GROMACS .gro file of N, CA and C in nm:
model
  546
    1UNK      N    1   0.083  -0.119   0.000
    1UNK     CA    2   0.000   0.000   0.000
    1UNK      C    3   0.087   0.125   0.000
    2UNK      N    4   0.192   0.126   0.081
    2UNK     CA    5   0.282   0.240   0.088
    2UNK      C    6   0.352   0.261  -0.045
    3UNK      N    7   0.388   0.148  -0.110
    3UNK     CA    8   0.455   0.156  -0.240
    3UNK      C    9   0.359   0.217  -0.343
    4UNK      N   10   0.231   0.180  -0.339
    4UNK     CA   11   0.132   0.233  -0.433
    4UNK      C   12   0.116   0.384  -0.414
    5UNK      N   13   0.114   0.429  -0.291
    5UNK     CA   14   0.100   0.573  -0.264
    5UNK      C   15   0.224   0.647  -0.313
    6UNK      N   16   0.342   0.589  -0.290
    6UNK     CA   17   0.466   0.652  -0.336
    6UNK      C   18   0.469   0.661  -0.488
    7UNK      N   19   0.425   0.553  -0.556
    7UNK     CA   20   0.422   0.555  -0.702
    7UNK      C   21   0.322   0.659  -0.754
    8UNK      N   22   0.208   0.669  -0.689
    8UNK     CA   23   0.108   0.767  -0.728
    8UNK      C   24   0.163   0.909  -0.712
    9UNK      N   25   0.233   0.934  -0.603
    9UNK     CA   26   0.293   1.065  -0.580
    9UNK      C   27   0.396   1.097  -0.688
   10UNK      N   28   0.477   0.998  -0.726
   10UNK     CA   29   0.576   1.019  -0.832
   10UNK      C   30   0.508   1.048  -0.966
   11UNK      N   31   0.401   0.976  -0.996
   11UNK     CA   32   0.329   0.998  -1.122
   11UNK      C   33   0.268   1.138  -1.127
   12UNK      N   34   0.214   1.181  -1.017
   12UNK     CA   35   0.153   1.315  -1.013
   12UNK      C   36   0.259   1.422  -1.035
   13UNK      N   37   0.375   1.405  -0.972
   13UNK     CA   38   0.483   1.502  -0.989
   13UNK      C   39   0.537   1.500  -1.131
   14UNK      N   40   0.543   1.383  -1.193
   14UNK     CA   41   0.601   1.371  -1.326
   14UNK      C   42   0.501   1.405  -1.437
   15UNK      N   43   0.374   1.410  -1.405
   15UNK     CA   44   0.272   1.439  -1.507
   15UNK      C   45   0.292   1.579  -1.562
   16UNK      N   46   0.275   1.595  -1.694
   16UNK     CA   47   0.291   1.728  -1.752
   16UNK      C   48   0.181   1.821  -1.703
   17UNK      N   49   0.218   1.945  -1.689
   17UNK     CA   50   0.123   2.047  -1.646
   17UNK      C   51   0.023   2.072  -1.757
   18UNK      N   52  -0.101   2.101  -1.720
   18UNK     CA   53  -0.204   2.129  -1.819
   18UNK      C   54  -0.180   2.262  -1.889
   19UNK      N   55  -0.115   2.356  -1.821
   19UNK     CA   56  -0.084   2.483  -1.886
   19UNK      C   57   0.066   2.494  -1.901
   20UNK      N   58   0.108   2.532  -2.019
   20UNK     CA   59   0.250   2.545  -2.044
   20UNK      C   60   0.291   2.688  -2.016
   21UNK      N   61   0.415   2.706  -1.966
   21UNK     CA   62   0.459   2.843  -1.939
   21UNK      C   63   0.457   2.926  -2.067
   22UNK      N   64   0.410   3.048  -2.055
   22UNK     CA   65   0.406   3.136  -2.170
   22UNK      C   66   0.283   3.120  -2.257
   23UNK      N   67   0.200   3.019  -2.229
   23UNK     CA   68   0.079   3.001  -2.310
   23UNK      C   69  -0.029   3.095  -2.257
   24UNK      N   70  -0.117   3.141  -2.345
   24UNK     CA   71  -0.222   3.231  -2.299
   24UNK      C   72  -0.319   3.158  -2.208
   25UNK      N   73  -0.381   3.230  -2.114
   25UNK     CA   74  -0.478   3.165  -2.026
   25UNK      C   75  -0.600   3.122  -2.106
   26UNK      N   76  -0.674   3.023  -2.057
   26UNK     CA   77  -0.794   2.980  -2.130
   26UNK      C   78  -0.894   3.095  -2.135
   27UNK      N   79  -0.978   3.098  -2.239
   27UNK     CA   80  -1.074   3.208  -2.251
   27UNK      C   81  -1.176   3.206  -2.138
   28UNK      N   82  -1.220   3.323  -2.099
   28UNK     CA   83  -1.320   3.338  -1.994
   28UNK      C   84  -1.454   3.288  -2.049
   29UNK      N   85  -1.516   3.188  -1.985
   29UNK     CA   86  -1.643   3.135  -2.037
   29UNK      C   87  -1.756   3.237  -2.034
   30UNK      N   88  -1.743   3.342  -1.953
   30UNK     CA   89  -1.849   3.442  -1.943
   30UNK      C   90  -1.833   3.554  -2.046
   31UNK      N   91  -1.729   3.549  -2.126
   31UNK     CA   92  -1.706   3.657  -2.221
   31UNK      C   93  -1.821   3.673  -2.320
   32UNK      N   94  -1.842   3.795  -2.360
   32UNK     CA   95  -1.944   3.824  -2.460
   32UNK      C   96  -1.878   3.879  -2.585
   33UNK      N   97  -1.772   3.812  -2.629
   33UNK     CA   98  -1.702   3.851  -2.751
   33UNK      C   99  -1.754   3.767  -2.867
   34UNK      N  100  -1.747   3.824  -2.985
   34UNK     CA  101  -1.797   3.757  -3.104
   34UNK      C  102  -1.683   3.731  -3.202
   35UNK      N  103  -1.698   3.627  -3.281
   35UNK     CA  104  -1.599   3.598  -3.385
   35UNK      C  105  -1.653   3.633  -3.523
   36UNK      N  106  -1.782   3.652  -3.533
   36UNK     CA  107  -1.844   3.680  -3.662
   36UNK      C  108  -1.862   3.828  -3.687
   37UNK      N  109  -1.931   3.858  -3.795
   37UNK     CA  110  -1.952   3.996  -3.836
   37UNK      C  111  -2.066   4.063  -3.760
   38UNK      N  112  -2.146   3.984  -3.693
   38UNK     CA  113  -2.258   4.037  -3.616
   38UNK      C  114  -2.281   3.945  -3.496
   39UNK      N  115  -2.349   3.998  -3.396
   39UNK     CA  116  -2.376   3.917  -3.279
   39UNK      C  117  -2.507   3.957  -3.213
   40UNK      N  118  -2.555   3.867  -3.128
   40UNK     CA  119  -2.679   3.890  -3.058
   40UNK      C  120  -2.666   3.831  -2.919
   41UNK      N  121  -2.710   3.904  -2.820
   41UNK     CA  122  -2.715   3.854  -2.682
   41UNK      C  123  -2.858   3.872  -2.634
   42UNK      N  124  -2.913   3.767  -2.575
   42UNK     CA  125  -3.046   3.776  -2.517
   42UNK      C  126  -3.034   3.754  -2.367
   43UNK      N  127  -3.088   3.849  -2.292
   43UNK     CA  128  -3.086   3.841  -2.146
   43UNK      C  129  -3.228   3.827  -2.094
   44UNK      N  130  -3.251   3.724  -2.014
   44UNK     CA  131  -3.379   3.707  -1.945
   44UNK      C  132  -3.362   3.770  -1.807
   45UNK      N  133  -3.446   3.868  -1.778
   45UNK     CA  134  -3.435   3.945  -1.654
   45UNK      C  135  -3.561   3.921  -1.570
   46UNK      N  136  -3.539   3.900  -1.440
   46UNK     CA  137  -3.652   3.879  -1.349
   46UNK      C  138  -3.749   3.996  -1.360
   47UNK      N  139  -3.879   3.969  -1.360
   47UNK     CA  140  -3.976   4.077  -1.376
   47UNK      C  141  -3.968   4.182  -1.266
   48UNK      N  142  -3.920   4.144  -1.149
   48UNK     CA  143  -3.909   4.240  -1.038
   48UNK      C  144  -3.780   4.321  -1.044
   49UNK      N  145  -3.691   4.291  -1.141
   49UNK     CA  146  -3.560   4.356  -1.145
   49UNK      C  147  -3.535   4.431  -1.276
   50UNK      N  148  -3.640   4.457  -1.353
   50UNK     CA  149  -3.619   4.526  -1.481
   50UNK      C  150  -3.564   4.667  -1.461
   51UNK      N  151  -3.607   4.735  -1.356
   51UNK     CA  152  -3.557   4.872  -1.331
   51UNK      C  153  -3.407   4.870  -1.305
   52UNK      N  154  -3.358   4.769  -1.232
   52UNK     CA  155  -3.213   4.758  -1.205
   52UNK      C  156  -3.136   4.734  -1.334
   53UNK      N  157  -3.186   4.644  -1.417
   53UNK     CA  158  -3.119   4.614  -1.543
   53UNK      C  159  -3.118   4.737  -1.634
   54UNK      N  160  -3.233   4.801  -1.647
   54UNK     CA  161  -3.242   4.917  -1.734
   54UNK      C  162  -3.159   5.034  -1.684
   55UNK      N  163  -3.144   5.048  -1.552
   55UNK     CA  164  -3.059   5.156  -1.497
   55UNK      C  165  -2.914   5.138  -1.541
   56UNK      N  166  -2.866   5.015  -1.542
   56UNK     CA  167  -2.729   4.989  -1.586
   56UNK      C  168  -2.715   5.018  -1.735
   57UNK      N  169  -2.810   4.973  -1.814
   57UNK     CA  170  -2.803   4.995  -1.958
   57UNK      C  171  -2.807   5.145  -1.989
   58UNK      N  172  -2.892   5.220  -1.919
   58UNK     CA  173  -2.898   5.365  -1.942
   58UNK      C  174  -2.770   5.435  -1.896
   59UNK      N  175  -2.715   5.395  -1.782
   59UNK     CA  176  -2.589   5.454  -1.734
   59UNK      C  177  -2.476   5.423  -1.832
   60UNK      N  178  -2.475   5.301  -1.881
   60UNK     CA  179  -2.373   5.261  -1.978
   60UNK      C  180  -2.390   5.340  -2.108
   61UNK      N  181  -2.513   5.357  -2.153
   61UNK     CA  182  -2.538   5.434  -2.275
   61UNK      C  183  -2.487   5.578  -2.260
   62UNK      N  184  -2.514   5.640  -2.146
   62UNK     CA  185  -2.468   5.777  -2.122
   62UNK      C  186  -2.316   5.784  -2.118
   63UNK      N  187  -2.253   5.687  -2.054
   63UNK     CA  188  -2.107   5.686  -2.045
   63UNK      C  189  -2.043   5.661  -2.181
   64UNK      N  190  -2.100   5.571  -2.259
   64UNK     CA  191  -2.044   5.543  -2.392
   64UNK      C  192  -2.063   5.662  -2.487
   65UNK      N  193  -2.169   5.738  -2.466
   65UNK     CA  194  -2.195   5.854  -2.552
   65UNK      C  195  -2.084   5.959  -2.539
   66UNK      N  196  -2.027   5.972  -2.421
   66UNK     CA  197  -1.921   6.071  -2.399
   66UNK      C  198  -1.782   6.009  -2.400
   67UNK      N  199  -1.772   5.879  -2.418
   67UNK     CA  200  -1.642   5.810  -2.418
   67UNK      C  201  -1.561   5.849  -2.542
   68UNK      N  202  -1.431   5.860  -2.525
   68UNK     CA  203  -1.344   5.898  -2.637
   68UNK      C  204  -1.252   5.784  -2.682
   69UNK      N  205  -1.259   5.669  -2.616
   69UNK     CA  206  -1.173   5.557  -2.654
   69UNK      C  207  -1.214   5.507  -2.793
   70UNK      N  208  -1.120   5.505  -2.891
   70UNK     CA  209  -1.158   5.466  -3.027
   70UNK      C  210  -1.202   5.320  -3.040
   71UNK      N  211  -1.146   5.232  -2.960
   71UNK     CA  212  -1.185   5.090  -2.968
   71UNK      C  213  -1.329   5.073  -2.918
   72UNK      N  214  -1.360   5.135  -2.805
   72UNK     CA  215  -1.498   5.126  -2.753
   72UNK      C  216  -1.596   5.196  -2.846
   73UNK      N  217  -1.556   5.308  -2.904
   73UNK     CA  218  -1.643   5.379  -2.998
   73UNK      C  219  -1.677   5.289  -3.117
   74UNK      N  220  -1.576   5.221  -3.171
   74UNK     CA  221  -1.599   5.131  -3.285
   74UNK      C  222  -1.685   5.012  -3.244
   75UNK      N  223  -1.659   4.959  -3.125
   75UNK     CA  224  -1.732   4.841  -3.078
   75UNK      C  225  -1.879   4.871  -3.051
   76UNK      N  226  -1.907   4.990  -3.007
   76UNK     CA  227  -2.046   5.021  -2.970
   76UNK      C  228  -2.123   5.094  -3.079
   77UNK      N  229  -2.060   5.117  -3.191
   77UNK     CA  230  -2.125   5.191  -3.300
   77UNK      C  231  -2.255   5.124  -3.346
   78UNK      N  232  -2.255   4.994  -3.357
   78UNK     CA  233  -2.374   4.923  -3.403
   78UNK      C  234  -2.448   4.848  -3.293
   79UNK      N  235  -2.428   4.886  -3.167
   79UNK     CA  236  -2.490   4.817  -3.054
   79UNK      C  237  -2.625   4.880  -3.025
   80UNK      N  238  -2.730   4.801  -3.034
   80UNK     CA  239  -2.864   4.846  -3.000
   80UNK      C  240  -2.926   4.747  -2.902
   81UNK      N  241  -3.006   4.798  -2.810
   81UNK     CA  242  -3.071   4.714  -2.710
   81UNK      C  243  -3.222   4.729  -2.727
   82UNK      N  244  -3.289   4.614  -2.735
   82UNK     CA  245  -3.434   4.610  -2.749
   82UNK      C  246  -3.493   4.536  -2.630
   83UNK      N  247  -3.614   4.576  -2.591
   83UNK     CA  248  -3.688   4.503  -2.489
   83UNK      C  249  -3.807   4.437  -2.559
   84UNK      N  250  -3.822   4.307  -2.538
   84UNK     CA  251  -3.934   4.235  -2.599
   84UNK      C  252  -4.065   4.289  -2.544
   85UNK      N  253  -4.164   4.299  -2.629
   85UNK     CA  254  -4.295   4.351  -2.589
   85UNK      C  255  -4.369   4.254  -2.498
   86UNK      N  256  -4.335   4.126  -2.506
   86UNK     CA  257  -4.400   4.025  -2.422
   86UNK      C  258  -4.293   3.946  -2.346
   87UNK      N  259  -4.327   3.898  -2.227
   87UNK     CA  260  -4.230   3.820  -2.150
   87UNK      C  261  -4.212   3.680  -2.207
   88UNK      N  262  -4.108   3.611  -2.158
   88UNK     CA  263  -4.088   3.472  -2.199
   88UNK      C  264  -4.189   3.382  -2.127
   89UNK      N  265  -4.180   3.253  -2.149
   89UNK     CA  266  -4.276   3.157  -2.092
   89UNK      C  267  -4.275   3.156  -1.939
   90UNK      N  268  -4.164   3.200  -1.878
   90UNK     CA  269  -4.154   3.202  -1.732
   90UNK      C  270  -4.188   3.338  -1.673
   91UNK      N  271  -4.229   3.432  -1.758
   91UNK     CA  272  -4.266   3.565  -1.710
   91UNK      C  273  -4.151   3.663  -1.702
   92UNK      N  274  -4.033   3.624  -1.748
   92UNK     CA  275  -3.916   3.712  -1.744
   92UNK      C  276  -3.918   3.812  -1.859
   93UNK      N  277  -3.865   3.930  -1.833
   93UNK     CA  278  -3.850   4.030  -1.939
   93UNK      C  279  -3.730   3.990  -2.024
   94UNK      N  280  -3.742   4.007  -2.155
   94UNK     CA  281  -3.633   3.972  -2.246
   94UNK      C  282  -3.573   4.098  -2.306
   95UNK      N  283  -3.442   4.107  -2.298
   95UNK     CA  284  -3.367   4.217  -2.357
   95UNK      C  285  -3.275   4.159  -2.463
   96UNK      N  286  -3.280   4.216  -2.582
   96UNK     CA  287  -3.200   4.166  -2.693
   96UNK      C  288  -3.099   4.274  -2.730
   97UNK      N  289  -2.971   4.238  -2.722
   97UNK     CA  290  -2.862   4.327  -2.762
   97UNK      C  291  -2.820   4.283  -2.902
   98UNK      N  292  -2.825   4.375  -2.997
   98UNK     CA  293  -2.788   4.346  -3.135
   98UNK      C  294  -2.659   4.423  -3.165
   99UNK      N  295  -2.561   4.353  -3.220
   99UNK     CA  296  -2.432   4.413  -3.254
   99UNK      C  297  -2.411   4.396  -3.404
  100UNK      N  298  -2.435   4.503  -3.479
  100UNK     CA  299  -2.422   4.498  -3.624
  100UNK      C  300  -2.361   4.627  -3.673
  101UNK      N  301  -2.234   4.630  -3.700
  101UNK     CA  302  -2.139   4.519  -3.697
  101UNK      C  303  -2.088   4.495  -3.555
  102UNK      N  304  -2.034   4.376  -3.535
  102UNK     CA  305  -1.967   4.344  -3.409
  102UNK      C  306  -1.817   4.355  -3.433
  103UNK      N  307  -1.745   4.405  -3.334
  103UNK     CA  308  -1.600   4.409  -3.343
  103UNK      C  309  -1.550   4.274  -3.292
  104UNK      N  310  -1.484   4.196  -3.377
  104UNK     CA  311  -1.439   4.062  -3.335
  104UNK      C  312  -1.349   4.068  -3.211
  105UNK      N  313  -1.373   3.975  -3.121
  105UNK     CA  314  -1.296   3.955  -2.999
  105UNK      C  315  -1.313   4.067  -2.895
  106UNK      N  316  -1.401   4.164  -2.917
  106UNK     CA  317  -1.427   4.268  -2.818
  106UNK      C  318  -1.528   4.213  -2.718
  107UNK      N  319  -1.500   4.228  -2.589
  107UNK     CA  320  -1.590   4.176  -2.486
  107UNK      C  321  -1.698   4.280  -2.457
  108UNK      N  322  -1.820   4.249  -2.494
  108UNK     CA  323  -1.932   4.340  -2.483
  108UNK      C  324  -2.006   4.332  -2.349
  109UNK      N  325  -1.951   4.266  -2.249
  109UNK     CA  326  -2.022   4.254  -2.121
  109UNK      C  327  -2.048   4.392  -2.060
  110UNK      N  328  -2.175   4.428  -2.040
  110UNK     CA  329  -2.205   4.557  -1.979
  110UNK      C  330  -2.141   4.575  -1.842
  111UNK      N  331  -2.132   4.469  -1.763
  111UNK     CA  332  -2.073   4.482  -1.629
  111UNK      C  333  -1.929   4.529  -1.635
  112UNK      N  334  -1.850   4.479  -1.731
  112UNK     CA  335  -1.711   4.523  -1.745
  112UNK      C  336  -1.704   4.668  -1.790
  113UNK      N  337  -1.790   4.705  -1.882
  113UNK     CA  338  -1.789   4.842  -1.932
  113UNK      C  339  -1.836   4.940  -1.825
  114UNK      N  340  -1.937   4.904  -1.749
  114UNK     CA  341  -1.983   4.991  -1.640
  114UNK      C  342  -1.872   5.007  -1.538
  115UNK      N  343  -1.805   4.898  -1.505
  115UNK     CA  344  -1.695   4.902  -1.409
  115UNK      C  345  -1.584   4.995  -1.457
  116UNK      N  346  -1.559   4.997  -1.586
  116UNK     CA  347  -1.454   5.082  -1.643
  116UNK      C  348  -1.498   5.226  -1.659
  117UNK      N  349  -1.619   5.249  -1.707
  117UNK     CA  350  -1.663   5.383  -1.746
  117UNK      C  351  -1.740   5.459  -1.639
  118UNK      N  352  -1.808   5.390  -1.552
  118UNK     CA  353  -1.896   5.456  -1.456
  118UNK      C  354  -1.847   5.423  -1.315
  119UNK      N  355  -1.722   5.454  -1.291
  119UNK     CA  356  -1.657   5.413  -1.166
  119UNK      C  357  -1.730   5.461  -1.040
  120UNK      N  358  -1.781   5.582  -1.041
  120UNK     CA  359  -1.846   5.633  -0.920
  120UNK      C  360  -1.980   5.564  -0.893
  121UNK      N  361  -2.041   5.505  -0.993
  121UNK     CA  362  -2.169   5.438  -0.974
  121UNK      C  363  -2.159   5.286  -0.973
  122UNK      N  364  -2.046   5.233  -1.014
  122UNK     CA  365  -2.035   5.089  -1.036
  122UNK      C  366  -2.079   5.002  -0.919
  123UNK      N  367  -2.032   5.024  -0.795
  123UNK     CA  368  -2.075   4.934  -0.687
  123UNK      C  369  -2.227   4.937  -0.664
  124UNK      N  370  -2.288   5.054  -0.673
  124UNK     CA  371  -2.432   5.064  -0.651
  124UNK      C  372  -2.511   5.003  -0.766
  125UNK      N  373  -2.456   5.006  -0.886
  125UNK     CA  374  -2.526   4.953  -1.002
  125UNK      C  375  -2.503   4.804  -1.024
  126UNK      N  376  -2.380   4.760  -1.005
  126UNK     CA  377  -2.345   4.625  -1.047
  126UNK      C  378  -2.411   4.514  -0.966
  127UNK      N  379  -2.422   4.530  -0.837
  127UNK     CA  380  -2.479   4.422  -0.755
  127UNK      C  381  -2.626   4.395  -0.792
  128UNK      N  382  -2.712   4.497  -0.796
  128UNK     CA  383  -2.851   4.470  -0.838
  128UNK      C  384  -2.859   4.422  -0.983
  129UNK      N  385  -2.771   4.473  -1.069
  129UNK     CA  386  -2.768   4.431  -1.209
  129UNK      C  387  -2.736   4.282  -1.218
  130UNK      N  388  -2.635   4.238  -1.146
  130UNK     CA  389  -2.596   4.097  -1.151
  130UNK      C  390  -2.705   4.007  -1.093
  131UNK      N  391  -2.779   4.056  -0.996
  131UNK     CA  392  -2.888   3.979  -0.937
  131UNK      C  393  -3.015   3.981  -1.022
  132UNK      N  394  -3.020   4.065  -1.124
  132UNK     CA  395  -3.141   4.079  -1.204
  132UNK      C  396  -3.162   3.965  -1.304
  133UNK      N  397  -3.058   3.890  -1.334
  133UNK     CA  398  -3.069   3.787  -1.438
  133UNK      C  399  -3.148   3.665  -1.389
  134UNK      N  400  -3.236   3.617  -1.475
  134UNK     CA  401  -3.315   3.497  -1.444
  134UNK      C  402  -3.240   3.371  -1.483
  135UNK      N  403  -3.134   3.384  -1.559
  135UNK     CA  404  -3.054   3.270  -1.605
  135UNK      C  405  -2.936   3.321  -1.684
  136UNK      N  406  -2.858   3.230  -1.740
  136UNK     CA  407  -2.741   3.274  -1.818
  136UNK      C  408  -2.783   3.342  -1.949
  137UNK      N  409  -2.695   3.426  -1.999
  137UNK     CA  410  -2.719   3.494  -2.126
  137UNK      C  411  -2.714   3.395  -2.240
  138UNK      N  412  -2.790   3.422  -2.344
  138UNK     CA  413  -2.780   3.346  -2.469
  138UNK      C  414  -2.704   3.433  -2.567
  139UNK      N  415  -2.597   3.377  -2.624
  139UNK     CA  416  -2.511   3.454  -2.715
  139UNK      C  417  -2.503   3.383  -2.849
  140UNK      N  418  -2.518   3.458  -2.957
  140UNK     CA  419  -2.509   3.402  -3.091
  140UNK      C  420  -2.410   3.482  -3.175
  141UNK      N  421  -2.318   3.412  -3.241
  141UNK     CA  422  -2.234   3.471  -3.344
  141UNK      C  423  -2.312   3.458  -3.474
  142UNK      N  424  -2.322   3.565  -3.549
  142UNK     CA  425  -2.405   3.564  -3.669
  142UNK      C  426  -2.323   3.591  -3.794
  143UNK      N  427  -2.361   3.524  -3.902
  143UNK     CA  428  -2.305   3.549  -4.034
  143UNK      C  429  -2.423   3.576  -4.126
  144UNK      N  430  -2.415   3.687  -4.198
  144UNK     CA  431  -2.528   3.727  -4.282
  144UNK      C  432  -2.552   3.630  -4.396
  145UNK      N  433  -2.676   3.591  -4.412
  145UNK     CA  434  -2.717   3.504  -4.522
  145UNK      C  435  -2.777   3.587  -4.635
  146UNK      N  436  -2.861   3.683  -4.599
  146UNK     CA  437  -2.926   3.766  -4.701
  146UNK      C  438  -2.963   3.900  -4.639
  147UNK      N  439  -2.955   4.004  -4.720
  147UNK     CA  440  -3.001   4.137  -4.681
  147UNK      C  441  -3.120   4.167  -4.771
  148UNK      N  442  -3.237   4.167  -4.715
  148UNK     CA  443  -3.359   4.178  -4.794
  148UNK      C  444  -3.375   4.314  -4.861
  149UNK      N  445  -3.296   4.412  -4.822
  149UNK     CA  446  -3.302   4.543  -4.885
  149UNK      C  447  -3.215   4.551  -5.011
  150UNK      N  448  -3.133   4.448  -5.034
  150UNK     CA  449  -3.042   4.446  -5.149
  150UNK      C  450  -3.080   4.334  -5.245
  151UNK      N  451  -3.026   4.342  -5.366
  151UNK     CA  452  -3.049   4.237  -5.466
  151UNK      C  453  -2.994   4.105  -5.413
  152UNK      N  454  -3.058   3.994  -5.448
  152UNK     CA  455  -3.012   3.864  -5.397
  152UNK      C  456  -2.873   3.828  -5.448
  153UNK      N  457  -2.803   3.752  -5.367
  153UNK     CA  458  -2.671   3.702  -5.403
  153UNK      C  459  -2.690   3.568  -5.472
  154UNK      N  460  -2.625   3.546  -5.587
  154UNK     CA  461  -2.640   3.417  -5.657
  154UNK      C  462  -2.595   3.301  -5.568
  155UNK      N  463  -2.663   3.186  -5.579
  155UNK     CA  464  -2.630   3.071  -5.495
  155UNK      C  465  -2.485   3.026  -5.506
  156UNK      N  466  -2.422   3.041  -5.623
  156UNK     CA  467  -2.284   2.993  -5.638
  156UNK      C  468  -2.187   3.069  -5.549
  157UNK      N  469  -2.226   3.186  -5.502
  157UNK     CA  470  -2.140   3.260  -5.410
  157UNK      C  471  -2.135   3.187  -5.276
  158UNK      N  472  -2.246   3.122  -5.239
  158UNK     CA  473  -2.252   3.053  -5.111
  158UNK      C  474  -2.190   2.914  -5.115
  159UNK      N  475  -2.198   2.844  -5.227
  159UNK     CA  476  -2.144   2.708  -5.232
  159UNK      C  477  -2.065   2.688  -5.360
  160UNK      N  478  -1.948   2.623  -5.348
  160UNK     CA  479  -1.867   2.598  -5.466
  160UNK      C  480  -1.934   2.493  -5.555
  161UNK      N  481  -1.898   2.489  -5.684
  161UNK     CA  482  -1.957   2.387  -5.772
  161UNK      C  483  -1.915   2.248  -5.728
  162UNK      N  484  -2.001   2.152  -5.753
  162UNK     CA  485  -1.973   2.013  -5.716
  162UNK      C  486  -1.872   1.956  -5.815
  163UNK      N  487  -1.763   1.901  -5.761
  163UNK     CA  488  -1.659   1.840  -5.845
  163UNK      C  489  -1.660   1.691  -5.818
  164UNK      N  490  -1.662   1.608  -5.922
  164UNK     CA  491  -1.661   1.463  -5.902
  164UNK      C  492  -1.535   1.419  -5.829
  165UNK      N  493  -1.539   1.303  -5.761
  165UNK     CA  494  -1.421   1.254  -5.690
  165UNK      C  495  -1.303   1.235  -5.784
  166UNK      N  496  -1.183   1.247  -5.730
  166UNK     CA  497  -1.061   1.224  -5.807
  166UNK      C  498  -1.017   1.345  -5.886
  167UNK      N  499  -1.060   1.464  -5.849
  167UNK     CA  500  -1.021   1.588  -5.916
  167UNK      C  501  -1.054   1.590  -6.065
  168UNK      N  502  -1.149   1.510  -6.107
  168UNK     CA  503  -1.191   1.511  -6.247
  168UNK      C  504  -1.271   1.638  -6.273
  169UNK      N  505  -1.266   1.685  -6.392
  169UNK     CA  506  -1.345   1.803  -6.425
  169UNK      C  507  -1.490   1.761  -6.442
  170UNK      N  508  -1.581   1.848  -6.407
  170UNK     CA  509  -1.722   1.812  -6.421
  170UNK      C  510  -1.755   1.781  -6.567
  171UNK      N  511  -1.838   1.682  -6.586
  171UNK     CA  512  -1.878   1.642  -6.722
  171UNK      C  513  -1.966   1.749  -6.783
  172UNK      N  514  -1.954   1.765  -6.913
  172UNK     CA  515  -2.040   1.859  -6.985
  172UNK      C  516  -2.180   1.800  -6.989
  173UNK      N  517  -2.280   1.885  -6.984
  173UNK     CA  518  -2.415   1.831  -6.991
  173UNK      C  519  -2.438   1.766  -7.127
  174UNK      N  520  -2.519   1.662  -7.131
  174UNK     CA  521  -2.543   1.594  -7.259
  174UNK      C  522  -2.612   1.688  -7.357
  175UNK      N  523  -2.580   1.669  -7.484
  175UNK     CA  524  -2.642   1.750  -7.588
  175UNK      C  525  -2.790   1.715  -7.597
  176UNK      N  526  -2.869   1.816  -7.614
  176UNK     CA  527  -3.013   1.794  -7.625
  176UNK      C  528  -3.047   1.775  -7.772
  177UNK      N  529  -3.108   1.662  -7.803
  177UNK     CA  530  -3.147   1.633  -7.941
  177UNK      C  531  -3.284   1.693  -7.967
  178UNK      N  532  -3.291   1.760  -8.080
  178UNK     CA  533  -3.417   1.821  -8.118
  178UNK      C  534  -3.499   1.721  -8.198
  179UNK      N  535  -3.630   1.731  -8.192
  179UNK     CA  536  -3.713   1.640  -8.271
  179UNK      C  537  -3.681   1.654  -8.420
  180UNK      N  538  -3.683   1.544  -8.492
  180UNK     CA  539  -3.655   1.545  -8.634
  180UNK      C  540  -3.509   1.522  -8.666
  181UNK      N  541  -3.425   1.494  -8.565
  181UNK     CA  542  -3.284   1.462  -8.586
  181UNK      C  543  -3.196   1.580  -8.620
  182UNK      N  544  -3.236   1.697  -8.601
  182UNK     CA  545  -3.152   1.812  -8.635
  182UNK      C  546  -3.067   1.857  -8.523
   0.00000   0.00000   0.00000
């Protein structure tokens, strides 16, 4: 038994570390960064806490309006927040944040931005804001399929032509014979 414990201790010490020195830390699972050209975040907020949530969004909107940081200005240029006219099935208020365009890899978490931009209000705002959520945020990275205000994009732009296996060139369509042998 003692030998088994000693061997286990040696194996644990000799096992490679999960993180290598100099490697970047793993991404924060709570991040609200996007990799696509557009993004959407949906927040379900407790019906009794909508005022707390909206106070943070309004304070953030005011702070971003006067902010001079070029990265934040670019990131928030296409950020709009909508409140659903009807609650979800559990009675929660739904807030939809639309980012069009989204700045890739920019973390859009309102709590981080409030903490950075609204320092004098942050402690009073953040605690009720964090308690206002009915569940985790839903985040979607979006890629545009069609813009209904513009002419349609031909299907071949979306998918390459089908090539037969073996790198053969596609066969020419068969000639259509007209009636009468001509």
